[in-house]
Structure formats: C-alpha cells, structure tokens
mmCIF file of C-alpha atoms and ligand atoms in Angstrom:
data_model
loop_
_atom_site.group_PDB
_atom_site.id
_atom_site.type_symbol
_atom_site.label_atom_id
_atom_site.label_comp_id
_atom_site.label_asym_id
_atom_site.label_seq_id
_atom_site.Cartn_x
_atom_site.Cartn_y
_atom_site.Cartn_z
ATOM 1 C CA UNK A 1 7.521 4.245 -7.011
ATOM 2 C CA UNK A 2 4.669 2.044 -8.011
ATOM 3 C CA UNK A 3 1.807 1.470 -6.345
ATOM 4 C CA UNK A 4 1.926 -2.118 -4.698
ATOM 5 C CA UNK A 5 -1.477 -3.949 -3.814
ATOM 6 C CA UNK A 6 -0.864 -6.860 -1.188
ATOM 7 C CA UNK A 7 -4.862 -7.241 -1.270
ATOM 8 C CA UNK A 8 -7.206 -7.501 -4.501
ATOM 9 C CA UNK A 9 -9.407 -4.686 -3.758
ATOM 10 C CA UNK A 10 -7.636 -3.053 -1.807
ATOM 11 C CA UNK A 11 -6.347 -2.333 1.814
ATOM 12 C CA UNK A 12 -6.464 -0.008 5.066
ATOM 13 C CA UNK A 13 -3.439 0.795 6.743
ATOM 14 C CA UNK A 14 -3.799 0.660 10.727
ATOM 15 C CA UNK A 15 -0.935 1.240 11.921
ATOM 16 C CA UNK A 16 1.994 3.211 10.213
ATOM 17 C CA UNK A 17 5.970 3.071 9.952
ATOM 18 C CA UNK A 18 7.698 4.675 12.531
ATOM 19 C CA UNK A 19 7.725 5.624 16.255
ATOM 20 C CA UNK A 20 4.495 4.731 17.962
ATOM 21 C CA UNK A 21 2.670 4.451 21.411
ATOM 22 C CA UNK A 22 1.234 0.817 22.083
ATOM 23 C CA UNK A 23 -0.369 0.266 25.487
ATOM 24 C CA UNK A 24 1.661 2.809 27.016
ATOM 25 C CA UNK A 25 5.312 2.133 25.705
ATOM 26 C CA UNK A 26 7.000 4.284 22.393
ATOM 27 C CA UNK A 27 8.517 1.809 19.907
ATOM 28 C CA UNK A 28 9.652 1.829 16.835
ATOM 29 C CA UNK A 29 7.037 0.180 14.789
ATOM 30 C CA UNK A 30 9.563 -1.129 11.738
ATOM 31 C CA UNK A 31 6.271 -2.422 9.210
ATOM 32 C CA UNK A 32 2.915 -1.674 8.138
ATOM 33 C CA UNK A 33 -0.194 -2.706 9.257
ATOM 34 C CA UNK A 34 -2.491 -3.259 6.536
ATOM 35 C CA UNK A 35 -6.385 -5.123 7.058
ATOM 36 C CA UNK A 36 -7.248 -6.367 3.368
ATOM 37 C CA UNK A 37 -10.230 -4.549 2.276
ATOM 38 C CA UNK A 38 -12.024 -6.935 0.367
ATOM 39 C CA UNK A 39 -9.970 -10.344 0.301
ATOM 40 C CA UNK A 40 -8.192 -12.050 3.383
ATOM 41 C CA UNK A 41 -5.832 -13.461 0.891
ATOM 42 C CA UNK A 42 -1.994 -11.855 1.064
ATOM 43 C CA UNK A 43 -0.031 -11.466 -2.526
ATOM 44 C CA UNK A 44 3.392 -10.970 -3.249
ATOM 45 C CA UNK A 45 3.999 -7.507 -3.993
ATOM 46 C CA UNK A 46 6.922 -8.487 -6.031
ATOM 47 C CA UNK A 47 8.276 -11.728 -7.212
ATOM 48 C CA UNK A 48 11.136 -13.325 -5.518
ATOM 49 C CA UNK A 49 12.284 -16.224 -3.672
ATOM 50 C CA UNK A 50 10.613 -17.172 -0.294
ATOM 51 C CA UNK A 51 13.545 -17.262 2.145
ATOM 52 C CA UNK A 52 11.320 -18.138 5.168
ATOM 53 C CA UNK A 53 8.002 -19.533 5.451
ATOM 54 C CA UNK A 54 7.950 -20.559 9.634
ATOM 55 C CA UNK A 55 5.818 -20.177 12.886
ATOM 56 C CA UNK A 56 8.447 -20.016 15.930
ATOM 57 C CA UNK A 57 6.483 -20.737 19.046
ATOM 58 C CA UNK A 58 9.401 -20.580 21.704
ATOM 59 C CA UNK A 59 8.661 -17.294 22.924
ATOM 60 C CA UNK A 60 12.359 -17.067 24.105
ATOM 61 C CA UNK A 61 13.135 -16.514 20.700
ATOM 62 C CA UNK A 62 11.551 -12.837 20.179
ATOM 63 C CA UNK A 63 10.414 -13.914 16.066
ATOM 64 C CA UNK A 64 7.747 -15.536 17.588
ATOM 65 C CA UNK A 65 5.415 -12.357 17.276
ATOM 66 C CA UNK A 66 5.329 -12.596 13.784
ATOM 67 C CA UNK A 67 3.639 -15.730 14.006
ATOM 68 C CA UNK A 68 3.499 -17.364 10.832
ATOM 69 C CA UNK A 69 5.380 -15.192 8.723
ATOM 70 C CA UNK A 70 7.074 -15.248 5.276
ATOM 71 C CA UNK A 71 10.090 -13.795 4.041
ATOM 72 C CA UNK A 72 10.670 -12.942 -0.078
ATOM 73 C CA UNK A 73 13.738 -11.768 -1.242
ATOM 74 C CA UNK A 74 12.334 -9.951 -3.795
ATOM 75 C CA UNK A 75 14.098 -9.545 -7.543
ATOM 76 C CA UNK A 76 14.341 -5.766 -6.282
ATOM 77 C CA UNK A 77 16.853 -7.680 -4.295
ATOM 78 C CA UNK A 78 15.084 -6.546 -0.684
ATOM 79 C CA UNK A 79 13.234 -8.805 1.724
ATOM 80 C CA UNK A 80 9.946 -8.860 2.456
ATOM 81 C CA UNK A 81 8.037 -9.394 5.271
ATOM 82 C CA UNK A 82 4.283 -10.603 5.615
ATOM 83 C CA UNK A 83 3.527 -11.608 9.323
ATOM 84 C CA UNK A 84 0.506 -12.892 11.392
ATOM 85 C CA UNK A 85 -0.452 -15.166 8.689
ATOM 86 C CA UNK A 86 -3.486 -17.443 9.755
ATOM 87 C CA UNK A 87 -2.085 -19.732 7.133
ATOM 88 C CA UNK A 88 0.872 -19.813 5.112
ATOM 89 C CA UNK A 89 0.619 -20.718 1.040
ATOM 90 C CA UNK A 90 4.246 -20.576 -0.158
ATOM 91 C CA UNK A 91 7.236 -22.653 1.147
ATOM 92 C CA UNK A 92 10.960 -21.936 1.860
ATOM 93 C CA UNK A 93 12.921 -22.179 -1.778
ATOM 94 C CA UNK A 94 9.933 -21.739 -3.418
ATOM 95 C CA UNK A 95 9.479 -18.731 -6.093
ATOM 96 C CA UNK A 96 6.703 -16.837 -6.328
ATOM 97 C CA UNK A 97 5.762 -14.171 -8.592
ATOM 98 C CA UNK A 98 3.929 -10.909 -7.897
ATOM 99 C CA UNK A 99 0.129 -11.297 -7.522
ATOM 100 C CA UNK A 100 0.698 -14.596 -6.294
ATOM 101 C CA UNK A 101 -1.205 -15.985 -3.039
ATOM 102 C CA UNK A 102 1.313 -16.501 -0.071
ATOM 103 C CA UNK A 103 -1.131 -16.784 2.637
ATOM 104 C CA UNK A 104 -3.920 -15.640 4.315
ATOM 105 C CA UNK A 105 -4.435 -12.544 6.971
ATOM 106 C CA UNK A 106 -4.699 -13.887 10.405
ATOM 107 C CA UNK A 107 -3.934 -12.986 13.783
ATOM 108 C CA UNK A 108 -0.928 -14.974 14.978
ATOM 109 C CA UNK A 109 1.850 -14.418 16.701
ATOM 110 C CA UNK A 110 2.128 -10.693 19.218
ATOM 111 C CA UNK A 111 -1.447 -9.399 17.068
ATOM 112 C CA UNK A 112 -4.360 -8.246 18.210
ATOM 113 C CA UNK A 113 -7.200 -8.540 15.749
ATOM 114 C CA UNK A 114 -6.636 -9.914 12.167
ATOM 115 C CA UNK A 115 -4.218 -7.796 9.855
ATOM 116 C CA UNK A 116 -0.760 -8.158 7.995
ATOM 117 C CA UNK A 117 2.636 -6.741 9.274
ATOM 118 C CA UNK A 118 3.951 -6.225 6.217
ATOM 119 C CA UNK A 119 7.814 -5.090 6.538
ATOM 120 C CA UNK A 120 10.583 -4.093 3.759
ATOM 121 C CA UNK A 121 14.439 -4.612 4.722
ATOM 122 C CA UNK A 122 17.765 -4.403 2.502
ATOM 123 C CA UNK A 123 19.366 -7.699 1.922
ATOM 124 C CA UNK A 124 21.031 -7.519 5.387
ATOM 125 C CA UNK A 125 17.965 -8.380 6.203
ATOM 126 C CA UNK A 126 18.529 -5.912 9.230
ATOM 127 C CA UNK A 127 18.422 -2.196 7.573
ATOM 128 C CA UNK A 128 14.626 -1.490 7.648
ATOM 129 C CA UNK A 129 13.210 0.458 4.612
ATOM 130 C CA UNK A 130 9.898 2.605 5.005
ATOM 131 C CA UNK A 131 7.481 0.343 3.799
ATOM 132 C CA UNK A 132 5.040 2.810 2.956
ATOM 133 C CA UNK A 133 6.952 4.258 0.646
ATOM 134 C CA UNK A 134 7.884 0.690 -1.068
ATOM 135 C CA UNK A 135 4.320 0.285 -1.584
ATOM 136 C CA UNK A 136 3.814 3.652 -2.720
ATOM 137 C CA UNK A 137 1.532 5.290 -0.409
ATOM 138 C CA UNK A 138 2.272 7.627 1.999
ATOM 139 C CA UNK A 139 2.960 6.893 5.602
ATOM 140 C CA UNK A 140 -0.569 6.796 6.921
ATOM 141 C CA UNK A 141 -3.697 5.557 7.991
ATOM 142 C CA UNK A 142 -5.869 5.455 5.521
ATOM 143 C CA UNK A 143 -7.587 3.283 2.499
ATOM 144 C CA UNK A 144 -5.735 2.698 -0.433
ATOM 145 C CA UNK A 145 -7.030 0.772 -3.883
ATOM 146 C CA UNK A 146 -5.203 -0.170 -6.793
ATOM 147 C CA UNK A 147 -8.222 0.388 -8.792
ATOM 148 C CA UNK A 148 -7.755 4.192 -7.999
ATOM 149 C CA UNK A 149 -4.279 4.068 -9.388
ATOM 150 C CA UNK A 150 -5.858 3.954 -12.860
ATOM 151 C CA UNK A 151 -8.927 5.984 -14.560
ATOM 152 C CA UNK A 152 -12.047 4.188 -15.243
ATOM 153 C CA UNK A 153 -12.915 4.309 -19.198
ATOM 154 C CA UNK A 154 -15.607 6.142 -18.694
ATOM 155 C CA UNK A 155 -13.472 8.567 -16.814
ATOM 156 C CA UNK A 156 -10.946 8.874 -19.044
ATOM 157 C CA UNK A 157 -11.694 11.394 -21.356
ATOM 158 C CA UNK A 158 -12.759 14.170 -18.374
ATOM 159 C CA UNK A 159 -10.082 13.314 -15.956
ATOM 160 C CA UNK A 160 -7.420 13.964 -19.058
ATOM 161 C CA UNK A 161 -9.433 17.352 -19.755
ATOM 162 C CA UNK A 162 -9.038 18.329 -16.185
ATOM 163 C CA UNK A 163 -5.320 17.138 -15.752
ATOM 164 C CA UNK A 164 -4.439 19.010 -19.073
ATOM 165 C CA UNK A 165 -6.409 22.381 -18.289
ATOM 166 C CA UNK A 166 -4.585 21.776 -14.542
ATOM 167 C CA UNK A 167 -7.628 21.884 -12.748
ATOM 168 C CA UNK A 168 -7.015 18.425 -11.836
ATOM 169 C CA UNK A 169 -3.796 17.382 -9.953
ATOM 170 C CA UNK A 170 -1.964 14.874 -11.655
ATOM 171 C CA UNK A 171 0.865 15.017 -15.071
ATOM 172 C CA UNK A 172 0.527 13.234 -18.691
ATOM 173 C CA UNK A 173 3.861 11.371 -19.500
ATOM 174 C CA UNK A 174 5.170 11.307 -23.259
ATOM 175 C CA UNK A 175 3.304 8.175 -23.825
ATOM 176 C CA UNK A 176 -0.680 9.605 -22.933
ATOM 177 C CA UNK A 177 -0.650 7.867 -19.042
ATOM 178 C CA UNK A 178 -2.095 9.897 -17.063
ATOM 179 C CA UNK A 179 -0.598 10.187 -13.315
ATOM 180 C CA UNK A 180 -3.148 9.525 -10.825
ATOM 181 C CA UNK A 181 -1.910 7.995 -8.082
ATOM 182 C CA UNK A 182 -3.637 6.845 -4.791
ATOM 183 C CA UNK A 183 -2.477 9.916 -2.791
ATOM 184 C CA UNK A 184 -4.133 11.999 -5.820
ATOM 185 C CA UNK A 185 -7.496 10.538 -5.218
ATOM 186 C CA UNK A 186 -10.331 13.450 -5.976
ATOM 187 C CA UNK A 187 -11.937 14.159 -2.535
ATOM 188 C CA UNK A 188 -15.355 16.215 -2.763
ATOM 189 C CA UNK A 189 -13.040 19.367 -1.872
ATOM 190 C CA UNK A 190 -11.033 19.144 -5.154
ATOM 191 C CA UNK A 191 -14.279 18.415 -6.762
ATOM 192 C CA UNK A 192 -15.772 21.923 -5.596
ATOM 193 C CA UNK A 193 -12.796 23.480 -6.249
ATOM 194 C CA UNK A 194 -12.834 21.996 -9.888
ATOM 195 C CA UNK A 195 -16.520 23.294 -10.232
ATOM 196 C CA UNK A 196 -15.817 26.467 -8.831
ATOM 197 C CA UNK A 197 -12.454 27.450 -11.096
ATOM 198 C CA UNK A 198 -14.826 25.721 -14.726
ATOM 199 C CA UNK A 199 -17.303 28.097 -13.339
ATOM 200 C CA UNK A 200 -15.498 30.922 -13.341
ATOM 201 C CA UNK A 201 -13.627 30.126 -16.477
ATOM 202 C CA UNK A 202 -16.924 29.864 -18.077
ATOM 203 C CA UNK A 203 -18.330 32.902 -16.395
ATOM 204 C CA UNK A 204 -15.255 34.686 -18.080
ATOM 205 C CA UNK A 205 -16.046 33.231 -22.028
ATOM 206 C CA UNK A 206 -19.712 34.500 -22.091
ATOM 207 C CA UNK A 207 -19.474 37.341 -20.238
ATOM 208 C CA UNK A 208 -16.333 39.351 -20.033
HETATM 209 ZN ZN1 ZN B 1 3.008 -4.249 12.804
#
C-alpha cells in the first residue's frame, strides 16, 4: 500500500483504529486521528468525487460529531472521511484530485482539541476499513512524513549500500527503488547496530 500524506509535512497520529477507552467508556474508534505536523491544511489522499461536504448541528441526528466533515468517494471506489473541519474547501459534486486542499483542521463537532478524524469505508458507506492501513502506516501513535518515504540525494548512494549488503532493512525492486517506507525509518538503534555489524565486517578484512 502506498504511503498517503493528508498533511504537507507530515502528521501525528493521536488516536488509533480500533477499540479504545475515552473518558471511561470502550468504543470502537472506526477512524484515525491525525494533528497535521506542519500545515493545518487537509488534502485528499486520493482523487474522487466529494459526496458530502455538511455541518449537521441537530444533535438528534448523531453525524453531528463530525462537525464539518467531507465525504470522497475516492476512484479506489471507497469513501473517505475527513471530520472536524474548522472550514470546509470542496463542495458536494465537486471533484477533487489527490493533493488537493479540502479544508482545514479544526475542532468541530464531538472534538476536543484541533485534529482530523480521518475514516475509510467500502462503498456501502457502512463497512469500515482500517484506515491506517489505507494510508499505509501502521496502526499507531506515532509521527509519520512522506518525506521519509523517499531517500534524500545525498542519502542515496549509502542507504542503497546498506539495503544491498542487508545491513539496512528495506528491498530494491527491478527498477533501482529502493523500499523505505515510514515504518522502516532508521532509529539510532538500527544505526548502532549498522555500525556495529560494518565494524565487525571490517574488523574481519584486515585482520582475520
Ligand atoms: Zn476520531
């Protein structure tokens, strides 16, 4: 699956898919919440049609906390959700194409501090899919950057060494790319494991 960037720069994920505990009562939390990193302003992850682009402030009617939301079917053919939107930027019927701006992170709706509730379902528009793995990042709390999806030129030419040689997680395809995914990111760990196994490999050239 391809990593999917809803913020330029990148985004934390608060809250993850799945059963939770929120003020004392287990749900099943059916999105993602992600807090832009750098920009407030929420993309389209994939282009589609916007089926929905609403605020629903009869609190009889439960959709209300989403607050302003927007729905895409995407051309993946599921929908997608982006919810608490302090303003919306695309309008029902519209299309909008991935990387586009559909709004901005707010805090409407059932929300408690500014983020996105960003949620995946099948064309049913009922069957929830893990959103995580849409996105292509695992189901967790954590920072994720699309700029770490991709090696830095001046990277390039150690990190292939290193995937090559397998000290490095990661794969080459047919084609040269090099695999290095967001959930691959180096920690300092890998990098002292990386010095420790070149050190030894060295230690064996000279002096075996
Ligand atoms: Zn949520």
């Amino acid at each position: 699956m391809d990593f999917k960037n809803p913020f330029l720069g990148g985004f934390k994920v608060t809250s993850p898919y799945g059963e939770r505990t929120l003020n004392g009562k287990t749900d099943f939390h059916r999105g993602l919440d992600i807090v832009g990193l750098k920009t407030k302003e929420v993309r389209a992850v994939i282009g589609g049609r916007v089926l929905t682009s609403q605020i629903i402030t009869d609190r009889t009617d439960l959709t209300w906390q989403w607050g302003n939301y927007i729905c895409i079917l995407g051309d993946d053919g599921n929908c997608i959700y982006y919810c608490h939107l302090d303003s919306r930027a695309a309008v029902t019927g519209q299309r909008v194409e991935k990387g586009d701006i559909i709004g901005i992170m707010g805090n409407t709706g059932y929300s408690f501090g500014a983020h996105t509730h960003f949620e995946v379902r099948k064309s049913d528009r009922r069957t929830a899919i893990d959103p995580a793995e849409y996105l292509g990042i695992p189901n967790a709390a954590g920072e994720y950057d699309i700029e770490k999806t991709s090696v830095s030129p001046w990277a390039e030419e150690a990190i292939k060494w290193a995937v090559d040689t397998e000290i490095m997680k990661g794969s080459i395809d047919a084609e040269g790319q090099i695999d290095f995914r967001p959930k691959e990111n180096c920690t300092r760990e890998e990098v002292a494991v990386f010095l420790h196994r070149f050190y030894e490999h060295m230690k064996g050239e000279f002096y075996d």
